[in-house]
Structure formats: structure tokens, C-alpha cells
Amino acid sequence: MPLLMSIKKTASKKTISKKTSGVKSSVESITEDLSAISKYLFGFMGVTATPSTSYNQENDTFVVTVEAGDETGLLIGRKGETLASIQTILGIALKQKVGDWHRVVVNVGDYREKEEDYLKNLASSAAARAKETGEPQSLYNLKPAQRRIVHMFLSEDKEVSTESIGEGEERYLVVTSANADKK
């Protein structure tokens, strides 16, 4: 908790109130707070990183894009685990600062775009196999966010359906051909 308390004290002292200020100034203020928190966190970690913060209105998400040069791999970690941890810390610190939960997404070295492209290719090939064979295709070892990307991507394809099955660590995604009953 000392880190969160330090971040809270170091970041600017603006009070956010959606009732008294307009949405635009609230978003700008939260973006500034998140930027200050991000700079402090990366400085605290001892890495040479340049975070930039923006707001994605379409997804109602605050996005922290980090340029880290040679330390990119260090910040991403194994299978994005360090990146997910940084994202969690920033989300909690922002909640402590402004009082409300806001969705925060951290992207280091275009990792998110590359991961999304990989998942879309995986989903496309699973959908093609399901259509060709008529048998359900299972995709294992996906995190919830990864399953969401596959579900959203394949929701546009009316020839297949997707479903997540199981609980916790055992949860997996199944891609089924919509024409499987007709074969």
C-alpha cells in the first residue's frame, strides 16, 4: 500500500466531480491524473519508459501507450503477465485518486495489436475448420480478455457460433458451425 499512497500524493490534487464539471473536463482531468500516476509508476520501477495517456470514447477506456525501447520485453513479461499487472496497478491507483472505477488499458510496444491479430487468425482458422468438418473446435488456454476478442471477432460471422465452457482455469472456448445440424 505504500506505493499507492505515494502515487496518490504525487499525482495532481484535482478533485473530480461529474456533477459539478462537464464530462470533457472530467475526462481531461482523469487523463492528466493517469498520466502523472503512469510516469510515477515507471520511474518507481526504474525503467526508461515514456507513457502517453489518451481517452478512447468509443470504448469508454483510458489508454496508456508506453514506449520503452530495449525494456519493452521486460514490461510485457511472459505472455503479457507483467503488462496485465501494470494495468491492474494503474487501474487501482486511478480509482484511489479519483474515487471511481475507470477502465484502463496499457499497451507496450504494440503488444495488444499483435496479440489481437494473432487471436483473429486463430479464430479464423478454427471457424474454417468448424465449417469444413462440421465438428466443434475447442480453443484452450485463453485468458478472459482473449476469449472476448475471439467471441467479438467471430460474432460477425453468421456461419459459426461461439461459446465459453467450464469454470475458472478450466474455461475454454468452442467454435461451432451453424450448419452442423444440417450435415
PDB file of C-alpha atoms in Angstrom:
ATOM      1  CA  MET A   1       0.000   0.000   0.000  1.00  0.00           C
ATOM      2  CA  PRO A   2       2.859   2.496   0.415  1.00  0.00           C
ATOM      3  CA  LEU A   3       3.187   2.661  -3.386  1.00  0.00           C
ATOM      4  CA  LEU A   4      -0.484   3.563  -3.834  1.00  0.00           C
ATOM      5  CA  MET A   5      -0.282   6.163  -1.092  1.00  0.00           C
ATOM      6  CA  SER A   6       2.815   7.684  -2.712  1.00  0.00           C
ATOM      7  CA  ILE A   7       1.132   7.735  -6.120  1.00  0.00           C
ATOM      8  CA  LYS A   8      -1.948   9.348  -4.628  1.00  0.00           C
ATOM      9  CA  LYS A   9       0.149  12.098  -3.003  1.00  0.00           C
ATOM     10  CA  THR A  10       2.444  12.629  -6.003  1.00  0.00           C
ATOM     11  CA  ALA A  11      -0.277  12.922  -8.656  1.00  0.00           C
ATOM     12  CA  SER A  12      -2.032  16.267  -9.024  1.00  0.00           C
ATOM     13  CA  LYS A  13      -4.574  17.236  -6.341  1.00  0.00           C
ATOM     14  CA  LYS A  14      -7.566  17.854  -8.628  1.00  0.00           C
ATOM     15  CA  THR A  15     -10.957  16.706  -7.390  1.00  0.00           C
ATOM     16  CA  ILE A  16     -13.174  15.058  -9.974  1.00  0.00           C
ATOM     17  CA  SER A  17     -16.898  15.577  -9.796  1.00  0.00           C
ATOM     18  CA  LYS A  18     -19.085  14.608 -12.733  1.00  0.00           C
ATOM     19  CA  LYS A  19     -21.990  16.547 -11.213  1.00  0.00           C
ATOM     20  CA  THR A  20     -20.155  19.870 -10.966  1.00  0.00           C
ATOM     21  CA  SER A  21     -17.911  19.719 -14.036  1.00  0.00           C
ATOM     22  CA  GLY A  22     -18.575  18.825 -17.632  1.00  0.00           C
ATOM     23  CA  VAL A  23     -17.741  15.397 -18.979  1.00  0.00           C
ATOM     24  CA  LYS A  24     -14.968  16.813 -21.150  1.00  0.00           C
ATOM     25  CA  SER A  25     -13.137  18.468 -18.259  1.00  0.00           C
ATOM     26  CA  SER A  26     -13.645  15.347 -16.150  1.00  0.00           C
ATOM     27  CA  VAL A  27     -12.100  13.168 -18.863  1.00  0.00           C
ATOM     28  CA  GLU A  28      -9.232  15.628 -19.314  1.00  0.00           C
ATOM     29  CA  SER A  29      -8.616  15.724 -15.576  1.00  0.00           C
ATOM     30  CA  ILE A  30      -8.666  11.929 -15.245  1.00  0.00           C
ATOM     31  CA  THR A  31      -6.308  11.660 -18.246  1.00  0.00           C
ATOM     32  CA  GLU A  32      -3.892  14.079 -16.555  1.00  0.00           C
ATOM     33  CA  ASP A  33      -4.111  12.139 -13.274  1.00  0.00           C
ATOM     34  CA  LEU A  34      -3.479   8.839 -15.053  1.00  0.00           C
ATOM     35  CA  SER A  35      -0.523  10.366 -16.894  1.00  0.00           C
ATOM     36  CA  ALA A  36       1.031  11.532 -13.615  1.00  0.00           C
ATOM     37  CA  ILE A  37       0.416   8.128 -11.991  1.00  0.00           C
ATOM     38  CA  SER A  38       1.947   6.319 -15.012  1.00  0.00           C
ATOM     39  CA  LYS A  39       5.081   8.472 -15.010  1.00  0.00           C
ATOM     40  CA  TYR A  40       5.495   7.947 -11.290  1.00  0.00           C
ATOM     41  CA  LEU A  41       5.000   4.163 -11.552  1.00  0.00           C
ATOM     42  CA  PHE A  42       7.532   3.703 -14.358  1.00  0.00           C
ATOM     43  CA  GLY A  43      10.000   5.944 -12.523  1.00  0.00           C
ATOM     44  CA  PHE A  44       9.451   3.899  -9.370  1.00  0.00           C
ATOM     45  CA  MET A  45      10.090   0.705 -11.366  1.00  0.00           C
ATOM     46  CA  GLY A  46      13.396   2.158 -12.585  1.00  0.00           C
ATOM     47  CA  VAL A  47      12.687   1.664 -16.293  1.00  0.00           C
ATOM     48  CA  THR A  48      13.229   4.127 -19.091  1.00  0.00           C
ATOM     49  CA  ALA A  49       9.701   4.364 -20.446  1.00  0.00           C
ATOM     50  CA  THR A  50       7.649   7.163 -21.946  1.00  0.00           C
ATOM     51  CA  PRO A  51       3.939   6.750 -21.247  1.00  0.00           C
ATOM     52  CA  SER A  52       1.304   8.760 -23.089  1.00  0.00           C
ATOM     53  CA  THR A  53      -2.303   8.740 -21.969  1.00  0.00           C
ATOM     54  CA  SER A  54      -5.455   9.176 -24.024  1.00  0.00           C
ATOM     55  CA  TYR A  55      -9.169   8.507 -23.786  1.00  0.00           C
ATOM     56  CA  ASN A  56     -10.983   6.187 -26.191  1.00  0.00           C
ATOM     57  CA  GLN A  57     -14.545   7.490 -26.222  1.00  0.00           C
ATOM     58  CA  GLU A  58     -15.894   4.577 -28.296  1.00  0.00           C
ATOM     59  CA  ASN A  59     -14.885   2.011 -25.646  1.00  0.00           C
ATOM     60  CA  ASP A  60     -15.044   4.390 -22.638  1.00  0.00           C
ATOM     61  CA  THR A  61     -11.432   3.421 -21.877  1.00  0.00           C
ATOM     62  CA  PHE A  62      -8.331   5.275 -20.776  1.00  0.00           C
ATOM     63  CA  VAL A  63      -5.366   4.048 -22.825  1.00  0.00           C
ATOM     64  CA  VAL A  64      -1.754   4.257 -21.667  1.00  0.00           C
ATOM     65  CA  THR A  65       0.642   3.738 -24.573  1.00  0.00           C
ATOM     66  CA  VAL A  66       4.206   3.082 -23.443  1.00  0.00           C
ATOM     67  CA  GLU A  67       7.378   3.433 -25.489  1.00  0.00           C
ATOM     68  CA  ALA A  68      10.099   1.536 -23.655  1.00  0.00           C
ATOM     69  CA  GLY A  69      12.800   0.839 -26.245  1.00  0.00           C
ATOM     70  CA  ASP A  70      15.048  -2.007 -25.068  1.00  0.00           C
ATOM     71  CA  GLU A  71      12.918  -2.588 -21.965  1.00  0.00           C
ATOM     72  CA  THR A  72       9.745  -3.428 -23.907  1.00  0.00           C
ATOM     73  CA  GLY A  73      10.063  -7.170 -23.279  1.00  0.00           C
ATOM     74  CA  LEU A  74      10.640  -6.566 -19.584  1.00  0.00           C
ATOM     75  CA  LEU A  75       7.411  -4.568 -19.310  1.00  0.00           C
ATOM     76  CA  ILE A  76       5.364  -7.095 -21.315  1.00  0.00           C
ATOM     77  CA  GLY A  77       6.639 -10.135 -19.424  1.00  0.00           C
ATOM     78  CA  ARG A  78       5.850 -13.776 -20.127  1.00  0.00           C
ATOM     79  CA  LYS A  79       2.621 -13.987 -22.126  1.00  0.00           C
ATOM     80  CA  GLY A  80       1.744 -10.419 -21.115  1.00  0.00           C
ATOM     81  CA  GLU A  81       1.615 -11.165 -17.377  1.00  0.00           C
ATOM     82  CA  THR A  82       3.726  -8.161 -16.332  1.00  0.00           C
ATOM     83  CA  LEU A  83       1.722  -5.934 -18.645  1.00  0.00           C
ATOM     84  CA  ALA A  84      -1.525  -7.158 -17.057  1.00  0.00           C
ATOM     85  CA  SER A  85      -0.087  -6.466 -13.597  1.00  0.00           C
ATOM     86  CA  ILE A  86       0.936  -2.927 -14.569  1.00  0.00           C
ATOM     87  CA  GLN A  87      -2.559  -2.387 -15.957  1.00  0.00           C
ATOM     88  CA  THR A  88      -4.093  -3.596 -12.679  1.00  0.00           C
ATOM     89  CA  ILE A  89      -1.850  -1.339 -10.578  1.00  0.00           C
ATOM     90  CA  LEU A  90      -2.694   1.702 -12.721  1.00  0.00           C
ATOM     91  CA  GLY A  91      -6.419   0.908 -12.525  1.00  0.00           C
ATOM     92  CA  ILE A  92      -6.329   0.625  -8.732  1.00  0.00           C
ATOM     93  CA  ALA A  93      -4.183   3.742  -8.331  1.00  0.00           C
ATOM     94  CA  LEU A  94      -6.538   5.721 -10.589  1.00  0.00           C
ATOM     95  CA  LYS A  95      -9.536   4.515  -8.568  1.00  0.00           C
ATOM     96  CA  GLN A  96      -7.787   5.640  -5.373  1.00  0.00           C
ATOM     97  CA  LYS A  97      -7.052   9.032  -6.920  1.00  0.00           C
ATOM     98  CA  VAL A  98     -10.414   9.902  -8.497  1.00  0.00           C
ATOM     99  CA  GLY A  99     -12.795   7.762  -6.427  1.00  0.00           C
ATOM    100  CA  ASP A 100     -14.468   5.953  -9.345  1.00  0.00           C
ATOM    101  CA  TRP A 101     -13.500   2.890 -11.364  1.00  0.00           C
ATOM    102  CA  HIS A 102     -12.455   3.563 -14.944  1.00  0.00           C
ATOM    103  CA  ARG A 103     -11.273   1.011 -17.475  1.00  0.00           C
ATOM    104  CA  VAL A 104      -7.534   1.359 -18.090  1.00  0.00           C
ATOM    105  CA  VAL A 105      -5.714  -0.434 -20.917  1.00  0.00           C
ATOM    106  CA  VAL A 106      -1.921  -0.431 -21.121  1.00  0.00           C
ATOM    107  CA  ASN A 107      -0.171  -1.102 -24.425  1.00  0.00           C
ATOM    108  CA  VAL A 108       3.604  -1.545 -24.579  1.00  0.00           C
ATOM    109  CA  GLY A 109       5.349  -1.714 -27.947  1.00  0.00           C
ATOM    110  CA  ASP A 110       2.162  -2.520 -29.918  1.00  0.00           C
ATOM    111  CA  TYR A 111       1.788  -5.795 -27.976  1.00  0.00           C
ATOM    112  CA  ARG A 112      -2.012  -5.505 -27.867  1.00  0.00           C
ATOM    113  CA  GLU A 113      -2.317  -5.070 -31.649  1.00  0.00           C
ATOM    114  CA  LYS A 114      -0.025  -8.024 -32.335  1.00  0.00           C
ATOM    115  CA  GLU A 115      -1.911 -10.202 -29.835  1.00  0.00           C
ATOM    116  CA  GLU A 116      -5.251  -9.203 -31.365  1.00  0.00           C
ATOM    117  CA  ASP A 117      -4.015 -10.070 -34.874  1.00  0.00           C
ATOM    118  CA  TYR A 118      -2.809 -13.465 -33.618  1.00  0.00           C
ATOM    119  CA  LEU A 119      -6.158 -14.174 -31.930  1.00  0.00           C
ATOM    120  CA  LYS A 120      -8.117 -13.160 -35.034  1.00  0.00           C
ATOM    121  CA  ASN A 121      -6.016 -15.541 -37.162  1.00  0.00           C
ATOM    122  CA  LEU A 122      -6.560 -18.304 -34.598  1.00  0.00           C
ATOM    123  CA  ALA A 123     -10.309 -17.627 -34.612  1.00  0.00           C
ATOM    124  CA  SER A 124     -10.465 -17.588 -38.416  1.00  0.00           C
ATOM    125  CA  SER A 125      -8.711 -20.935 -38.730  1.00  0.00           C
ATOM    126  CA  ALA A 126     -10.896 -22.505 -36.009  1.00  0.00           C
ATOM    127  CA  ALA A 127     -14.014 -21.190 -37.782  1.00  0.00           C
ATOM    128  CA  ALA A 128     -12.799 -22.542 -41.138  1.00  0.00           C
ATOM    129  CA  ARG A 129     -12.131 -25.979 -39.592  1.00  0.00           C
ATOM    130  CA  ALA A 130     -15.575 -25.968 -37.925  1.00  0.00           C
ATOM    131  CA  LYS A 131     -17.276 -25.094 -41.226  1.00  0.00           C
ATOM    132  CA  GLU A 132     -15.253 -27.666 -43.176  1.00  0.00           C
ATOM    133  CA  THR A 133     -15.593 -30.602 -40.789  1.00  0.00           C
ATOM    134  CA  GLY A 134     -18.877 -29.739 -39.086  1.00  0.00           C
ATOM    135  CA  GLU A 135     -17.251 -30.609 -35.757  1.00  0.00           C
ATOM    136  CA  PRO A 136     -16.849 -28.170 -32.843  1.00  0.00           C
ATOM    137  CA  GLN A 137     -13.354 -26.704 -32.495  1.00  0.00           C
ATOM    138  CA  SER A 138     -12.057 -26.030 -28.977  1.00  0.00           C
ATOM    139  CA  LEU A 139      -9.584 -23.266 -28.114  1.00  0.00           C
ATOM    140  CA  TYR A 140      -7.820 -23.799 -24.782  1.00  0.00           C
ATOM    141  CA  ASN A 141      -5.559 -21.712 -22.540  1.00  0.00           C
ATOM    142  CA  LEU A 142      -7.090 -18.346 -23.383  1.00  0.00           C
ATOM    143  CA  LYS A 143      -7.438 -15.610 -20.789  1.00  0.00           C
ATOM    144  CA  PRO A 144     -10.875 -13.979 -20.415  1.00  0.00           C
ATOM    145  CA  ALA A 145      -9.810 -10.919 -22.440  1.00  0.00           C
ATOM    146  CA  GLN A 146      -8.508 -13.169 -25.212  1.00  0.00           C
ATOM    147  CA  ARG A 147     -11.740 -15.185 -25.284  1.00  0.00           C
ATOM    148  CA  ARG A 148     -13.659 -11.914 -25.538  1.00  0.00           C
ATOM    149  CA  ILE A 149     -11.647 -10.868 -28.602  1.00  0.00           C
ATOM    150  CA  VAL A 150     -12.383 -14.210 -30.299  1.00  0.00           C
ATOM    151  CA  HIS A 151     -16.098 -14.023 -29.396  1.00  0.00           C
ATOM    152  CA  MET A 152     -16.369 -10.454 -30.719  1.00  0.00           C
ATOM    153  CA  PHE A 153     -14.454 -11.236 -33.918  1.00  0.00           C
ATOM    154  CA  LEU A 154     -16.487 -14.351 -34.752  1.00  0.00           C
ATOM    155  CA  SER A 155     -19.816 -12.699 -33.856  1.00  0.00           C
ATOM    156  CA  GLU A 156     -19.631 -11.055 -37.300  1.00  0.00           C
ATOM    157  CA  ASP A 157     -19.531 -14.494 -38.993  1.00  0.00           C
ATOM    158  CA  LYS A 158     -23.132 -15.802 -39.187  1.00  0.00           C
ATOM    159  CA  GLU A 159     -21.933 -19.285 -40.225  1.00  0.00           C
ATOM    160  CA  VAL A 160     -20.375 -20.038 -36.811  1.00  0.00           C
ATOM    161  CA  SER A 161     -21.270 -19.624 -33.156  1.00  0.00           C
ATOM    162  CA  THR A 162     -19.011 -19.418 -30.117  1.00  0.00           C
ATOM    163  CA  GLU A 163     -19.467 -20.451 -26.516  1.00  0.00           C
ATOM    164  CA  SER A 164     -17.253 -20.468 -23.431  1.00  0.00           C
ATOM    165  CA  ILE A 165     -17.496 -23.656 -21.386  1.00  0.00           C
ATOM    166  CA  GLY A 166     -16.136 -24.536 -17.939  1.00  0.00           C
ATOM    167  CA  GLU A 167     -15.140 -22.537 -14.894  1.00  0.00           C
ATOM    168  CA  GLY A 168     -12.002 -20.687 -13.800  1.00  0.00           C
ATOM    169  CA  GLU A 169      -8.701 -22.033 -15.128  1.00  0.00           C
ATOM    170  CA  GLU A 170     -10.542 -24.844 -16.936  1.00  0.00           C
ATOM    171  CA  ARG A 171     -12.680 -22.475 -19.059  1.00  0.00           C
ATOM    172  CA  TYR A 172     -12.259 -22.811 -22.823  1.00  0.00           C
ATOM    173  CA  LEU A 173     -13.919 -21.545 -25.996  1.00  0.00           C
ATOM    174  CA  VAL A 174     -15.777 -23.698 -28.527  1.00  0.00           C
ATOM    175  CA  VAL A 175     -16.386 -22.648 -32.142  1.00  0.00           C
ATOM    176  CA  THR A 176     -19.304 -24.474 -33.776  1.00  0.00           C
ATOM    177  CA  SER A 177     -20.537 -24.366 -37.359  1.00  0.00           C
ATOM    178  CA  ALA A 178     -24.074 -23.011 -37.658  1.00  0.00           C
ATOM    179  CA  ASN A 179     -24.617 -25.612 -40.410  1.00  0.00           C
ATOM    180  CA  ALA A 180     -23.503 -28.542 -38.215  1.00  0.00           C
ATOM    181  CA  ASP A 181     -27.125 -29.630 -37.656  1.00  0.00           C
ATOM    182  CA  LYS A 182     -27.816 -29.711 -41.406  1.00  0.00           C
ATOM    183  CA  LYS A 183     -24.968 -32.140 -42.195  1.00  0.00           C
TER     184      LYS A 183
END
